[in-house]
Amino acid sequence: MLPITTPPIVGAPMRMVTGPHLTAAVAAAGAISFLGAGYDLETLSAQVKETLELLPQDHGASDNSGGSQSSAEEKILPFGFGFLVWKLNLLEVLVEVTKHRPCAVWLFAANNPTEMVAWVKEFKSKVGWCRVFVQISTAREAVDLVEAGADVIVAQGADAGGHGAVSAAGTLSVVREIVEAVGHRVPVVGAGGIVDGKGIAAVLAAGADAVALGTRLLATDESIAPRAWKELVASTSEGGINTVRTRIYDELRGTGDWPKIFNGRAIINDTYLDQQRGVDEETNRQRFAEAAVKGDFSRVTAFAGTGVGQIKQITRVEDLIERLQKDAKAALREAALRFSSV
């Protein structure tokens, strides 16, 4: 990987959000960057090509051979790929990773813990140069995955936007438990509801080695999320009461085949409210489909974490990451000064 600025920030690989422009911008800003491949392998080559074209020249693929010259197969991409395990074939994924040689992969959402362990073992035996990040929500899973060879554990709490474990504690609780379980062996990245410098400082103080940003990076100029989604994120207040974890959006938008152990946190809108009012599913589905054609986010899914209320504007990635790191350092210094005499 390229030199990383501090505190370390990781750009979450969000499907339908983290395209080439966002991936390149996050990497160029000195953060750890992942392309949101999701479960789409067909467009991966084109996305990799575009991302490399967008990166500054000094952020191109690196030489892993230790010399000044290397063959194409020794080049390592300066960004990773994020995969949704449950809907992919492991062998096909390994072919793509071997072809493109990302510096890391981020694995999430296996059908069950045993499947994820199998994926990690295969990655470590077949693509040794590639660092394996695994996103989970329990200390028990973390221990098993580190034993299997995982290089980094992404500890995702229930505050996270988008998909996550149905049964999960809040972000700080998840981070603390996972750090205590495996933090002495591998780095732990805290994820879920983190959108500002003080949030970063809190998760680092809880023992995490880095933080992952999702919703906050969605609301940037470089993300491929629709403008209406970004504006909704920037205008929504009190994420704790104006977002909800549910499967209704997946059921209505045609992604209801997600494993039942996962649901998604989204901004509450008329789709969810109609379900709560008892509107039948077929009527709700029709209304959702009509809104999707119009790009109407009064009904269309708008995934977002509980920190959404602290996002006030859509920004450029470079400015955002620089400010967040500066604010995080200031928050840590201030806390140390406040309590240094206690």
XYZ file of C-alpha atoms in Angstrom:
342
model
C 0.000 0.000 0.000
C 1.010 3.647 -0.388
C 2.063 5.769 2.598
C -1.022 6.583 4.628
C -1.758 9.902 6.321
C -2.856 9.900 9.956
C -5.093 9.248 11.707
C -5.605 6.371 9.233
C -8.887 6.567 7.320
C -10.305 3.787 5.172
C -12.831 4.426 2.420
C -15.567 1.808 2.609
C -16.259 -0.043 -0.682
C -19.933 0.842 -1.089
C -21.697 -0.754 -4.028
C -23.396 1.902 -6.213
C -21.444 4.635 -4.378
C -17.695 3.973 -4.483
C -16.850 4.129 -8.174
C -13.558 5.077 -9.844
C -13.725 8.810 -9.033
C -14.286 8.247 -5.309
C -11.743 5.416 -5.146
C -9.093 7.550 -6.827
C -9.861 10.617 -4.706
C -9.658 8.695 -1.425
C -6.313 7.137 -2.425
C -4.920 10.478 -3.582
C -5.893 12.032 -0.239
C -3.667 9.570 1.617
C -6.395 7.252 2.875
C -6.758 3.515 2.307
C -9.062 3.144 -0.656
C -11.309 0.348 -1.914
C -13.260 0.135 -5.150
C -16.849 -0.947 -4.493
C -16.992 -3.995 -6.748
C -19.807 -5.555 -4.724
C -20.868 -8.601 -6.731
C -20.281 -7.183 -10.218
C -17.223 -8.781 -11.783
C -18.173 -7.972 -15.378
C -17.361 -4.257 -15.113
C -14.389 -4.609 -12.772
C -11.694 -4.343 -15.455
C -13.208 -1.150 -16.862
C -13.499 0.355 -13.390
C -9.897 -0.477 -12.569
C -8.712 1.132 -15.799
C -10.708 4.299 -15.127
C -9.493 4.523 -11.527
C -5.859 4.292 -12.603
C -6.408 7.007 -15.204
C -7.850 9.290 -12.515
C -5.017 8.794 -10.034
C -2.067 11.203 -9.989
C 0.973 9.693 -11.745
C 2.845 9.191 -8.474
C -0.061 7.044 -7.221
C 0.145 4.451 -9.982
C 0.572 0.709 -9.530
C 3.600 -0.020 -7.356
C 6.522 -2.379 -7.851
C 6.346 -5.319 -5.463
C 9.623 -6.851 -6.620
C 11.940 -4.586 -4.623
C 13.738 -3.373 -7.755
C 13.422 -0.437 -10.071
C 11.870 -2.516 -12.834
C 9.130 -5.141 -12.685
C 6.956 -7.110 -15.016
C 3.240 -6.349 -15.344
C 2.315 -9.228 -13.071
C 4.471 -7.739 -10.263
C 2.615 -4.438 -10.232
C 0.300 -3.902 -7.280
C -2.677 -1.564 -7.513
C -2.626 1.281 -4.956
C -6.229 0.527 -3.975
C -8.242 -2.512 -2.981
C -11.455 -4.220 -4.071
C -14.535 -4.695 -1.901
C -16.548 -7.897 -2.475
C -19.952 -9.081 -1.233
C -19.218 -12.741 -0.607
C -22.724 -14.188 -0.523
C -23.411 -13.562 -4.199
C -20.023 -14.429 -5.701
C -18.082 -17.490 -6.792
C -14.776 -17.701 -4.952
C -12.797 -19.088 -7.875
C -14.047 -16.353 -10.204
C -13.094 -13.699 -7.670
C -9.601 -15.174 -7.293
C -9.153 -15.018 -11.064
C -10.000 -11.283 -11.070
C -7.768 -10.552 -8.089
C -4.865 -12.448 -9.638
C -5.358 -10.550 -12.908
C -5.544 -7.060 -11.418
C -3.438 -7.496 -8.249
C -5.112 -5.063 -5.818
C -3.146 -4.249 -2.687
C -6.038 -5.516 -0.558
C -9.514 -6.994 -0.591
C -12.392 -6.197 1.738
C -14.682 -9.186 2.259
C -18.181 -8.797 3.683
C -21.485 -10.605 3.984
C -20.870 -14.318 3.679
C -23.861 -16.630 3.973
C -22.415 -17.865 7.268
C -19.190 -17.583 9.317
C -17.843 -20.897 7.999
C -18.030 -19.626 4.416
C -16.085 -16.476 5.304
C -13.345 -18.513 6.996
C -13.041 -20.603 3.827
C -12.698 -17.481 1.664
C -9.981 -16.037 3.886
C -7.985 -19.268 3.830
C -8.168 -19.455 0.033
C -7.090 -15.842 -0.369
C -4.118 -16.290 1.936
C -2.987 -19.420 0.118
C -3.582 -18.205 -3.459
C -2.838 -14.438 -3.455
C -0.266 -13.906 -0.755
C 0.584 -10.301 -1.678
C -3.002 -9.201 -1.072
C -4.010 -7.965 2.392
C -7.360 -9.377 3.492
C -9.765 -7.072 5.347
C -12.879 -8.766 6.750
C -15.930 -6.863 7.955
C -17.772 -8.500 10.850
C -19.626 -7.517 14.035
C -18.666 -10.024 16.745
C -15.519 -10.924 18.644
C -16.148 -14.635 18.077
C -16.035 -14.155 14.303
C -12.942 -11.995 14.633
C -11.015 -14.695 16.498
C -11.915 -17.369 13.932
C -11.008 -15.119 10.992
C -7.654 -14.094 12.434
C -6.890 -17.770 12.971
C -7.769 -18.291 9.293
C -5.281 -15.593 8.265
C -7.245 -12.323 8.037
C -4.858 -9.365 8.030
C -7.296 -6.669 9.201
C -10.646 -6.849 10.982
C -13.271 -4.213 10.205
C -15.428 -3.986 13.323
C -18.824 -2.764 12.128
C -21.376 -1.563 14.646
C -25.134 -1.233 14.267
C -24.723 2.532 13.726
C -23.506 1.843 10.197
C -25.493 2.817 7.146
C -26.221 0.255 4.480
C -25.999 -3.448 5.180
C -24.781 -4.989 8.409
C -25.514 -7.791 10.819
C -29.067 -7.872 12.168
C -27.624 -8.713 15.596
C -24.945 -6.145 16.362
C -24.114 -3.777 19.190
C -23.300 -0.088 18.779
C -20.018 0.812 17.130
C -18.014 1.611 20.278
C -19.110 -1.617 21.977
C -18.249 -3.713 18.918
C -14.864 -2.018 18.548
C -13.966 -2.513 22.214
C -14.856 -6.205 22.236
C -13.063 -6.958 18.981
C -9.966 -4.979 19.989
C -9.795 -6.932 23.237
C -10.193 -10.214 21.343
C -7.753 -9.728 18.450
C -6.277 -6.225 18.611
C -2.960 -7.582 19.888
C -2.639 -9.678 16.717
C -4.019 -7.622 13.807
C -5.148 -4.039 13.131
C -8.803 -3.277 13.852
C -10.743 -0.718 11.807
C -13.793 0.811 13.503
C -16.842 1.302 11.282
C -20.358 2.618 11.708
C -21.765 6.110 12.161
C -18.388 7.878 11.999
C -18.664 11.153 10.100
C -16.517 13.787 11.846
C -13.229 14.336 13.646
C -14.630 13.785 17.130
C -16.209 10.541 15.999
C -12.853 9.423 14.631
C -11.174 10.380 17.902
C -13.734 8.419 19.932
C -13.214 5.225 17.934
C -9.427 5.563 18.081
C -9.651 6.131 21.836
C -11.677 2.925 22.042
C -8.659 1.081 20.671
C -9.174 0.991 16.905
C -6.128 1.424 14.675
C -8.093 3.190 11.929
C -11.648 4.199 11.026
C -13.784 3.456 8.006
C -15.973 6.120 6.416
C -19.080 5.227 4.457
C -21.995 7.653 4.642
C -19.660 10.637 4.955
C -17.902 9.725 1.709
C -21.240 9.142 0.010
C -21.958 12.856 0.448
C -18.979 13.992 -1.621
C -18.631 15.373 -5.115
C -16.755 12.248 -6.227
C -19.235 9.542 -5.166
C -21.500 8.123 -7.868
C -24.567 8.288 -5.627
C -27.397 10.329 -7.203
C -27.346 14.002 -6.291
C -30.760 13.701 -4.640
C -29.411 11.003 -2.292
C -26.439 13.174 -1.347
C -28.681 16.171 -0.694
C -30.993 14.064 1.471
C -28.018 12.894 3.525
C -26.828 16.481 3.975
C -30.283 17.665 5.079
C -31.310 14.828 7.412
C -31.042 15.507 11.147
C -30.946 13.225 14.197
C -29.822 10.022 12.547
C -30.695 7.972 15.591
C -34.414 8.511 15.043
C -34.563 9.318 11.338
C -32.808 6.167 10.136
C -33.898 2.583 10.656
C -32.519 -0.918 10.178
C -34.932 -2.919 8.044
C -35.207 -5.355 5.138
C -38.180 -3.630 3.491
C -36.001 -1.676 1.046
C -34.226 -4.821 -0.137
C -37.509 -6.662 -0.508
C -39.006 -3.926 -2.668
C -35.995 -3.038 -4.799
C -35.214 -6.600 -5.842
C -32.276 -7.404 -3.553
C -34.250 -9.446 -1.074
C -31.915 -12.407 -1.618
C -29.472 -10.952 0.892
C -28.864 -13.559 3.645
C -31.377 -13.175 6.467
C -28.621 -12.431 8.968
C -28.234 -8.983 7.374
C -30.451 -5.940 7.032
C -29.775 -2.330 6.050
C -29.894 1.054 7.782
C -31.549 3.743 5.660
C -33.189 7.132 6.068
C -36.843 6.664 6.951
C -39.145 7.634 4.108
C -42.651 6.913 2.811
C -41.755 3.362 1.797
C -40.966 2.383 5.375
C -43.809 4.458 6.819
C -46.318 2.811 4.466
C -45.182 -0.591 5.648
C -45.687 0.498 9.255
C -49.159 1.830 8.375
C -50.148 -1.567 6.997
C -50.062 -0.790 3.266
C -49.942 -4.119 1.429
C -46.564 -5.120 -0.020
C -47.665 -5.152 -3.661
C -48.980 -1.577 -3.471
C -45.833 -0.473 -1.698
C -43.703 -2.236 -4.308
C -45.528 -0.454 -7.143
C -45.096 2.937 -5.472
C -41.405 2.191 -4.928
C -40.910 1.224 -8.582
C -42.583 4.409 -9.804
C -40.397 6.506 -7.496
C -37.264 4.703 -8.670
C -37.967 5.700 -12.268
C -38.185 9.331 -11.169
C -35.238 9.171 -8.765
C -37.629 10.196 -6.001
C -35.918 9.618 -2.656
C -39.127 10.208 -0.735
C -39.522 6.474 -1.446
C -36.282 5.188 -2.985
C -33.726 3.577 -0.667
C -31.283 6.059 0.868
C -28.837 4.078 2.980
C -27.164 6.180 5.692
C -25.673 5.693 9.140
C -26.743 7.217 12.440
C -24.131 9.961 12.068
C -26.041 11.429 9.140
C -27.330 14.302 11.279
C -23.804 15.691 11.563
C -23.299 15.902 7.800
C -24.209 19.417 6.703
C -22.823 19.706 3.189
C -21.531 17.854 0.155
C -17.759 18.278 -0.057
C -14.659 17.343 -2.048
C -12.846 14.271 -0.766
C -9.445 15.929 -0.511
C -10.768 18.773 1.647
C -12.905 16.410 3.729
C -10.176 13.946 4.695
C -7.691 16.699 5.509
C -10.251 18.416 7.748
C -11.365 15.213 9.468
C -7.803 14.242 10.314
C -7.058 17.728 11.626
C -10.238 17.744 13.736
C -9.558 14.235 15.082
C -6.074 15.208 16.238
C -7.448 18.354 17.874
C -10.140 16.352 19.675
C -7.598 13.852 21.005
C -5.288 16.642 22.192
C -8.148 18.503 23.845
C -9.335 15.384 25.687
C -5.793 14.666 26.895
C -5.422 18.213 28.207
C -8.829 18.218 29.898
C -8.121 15.094 31.882
C -4.332 15.189 32.248
C -4.586 16.266 35.885
C -7.197 13.696 36.897
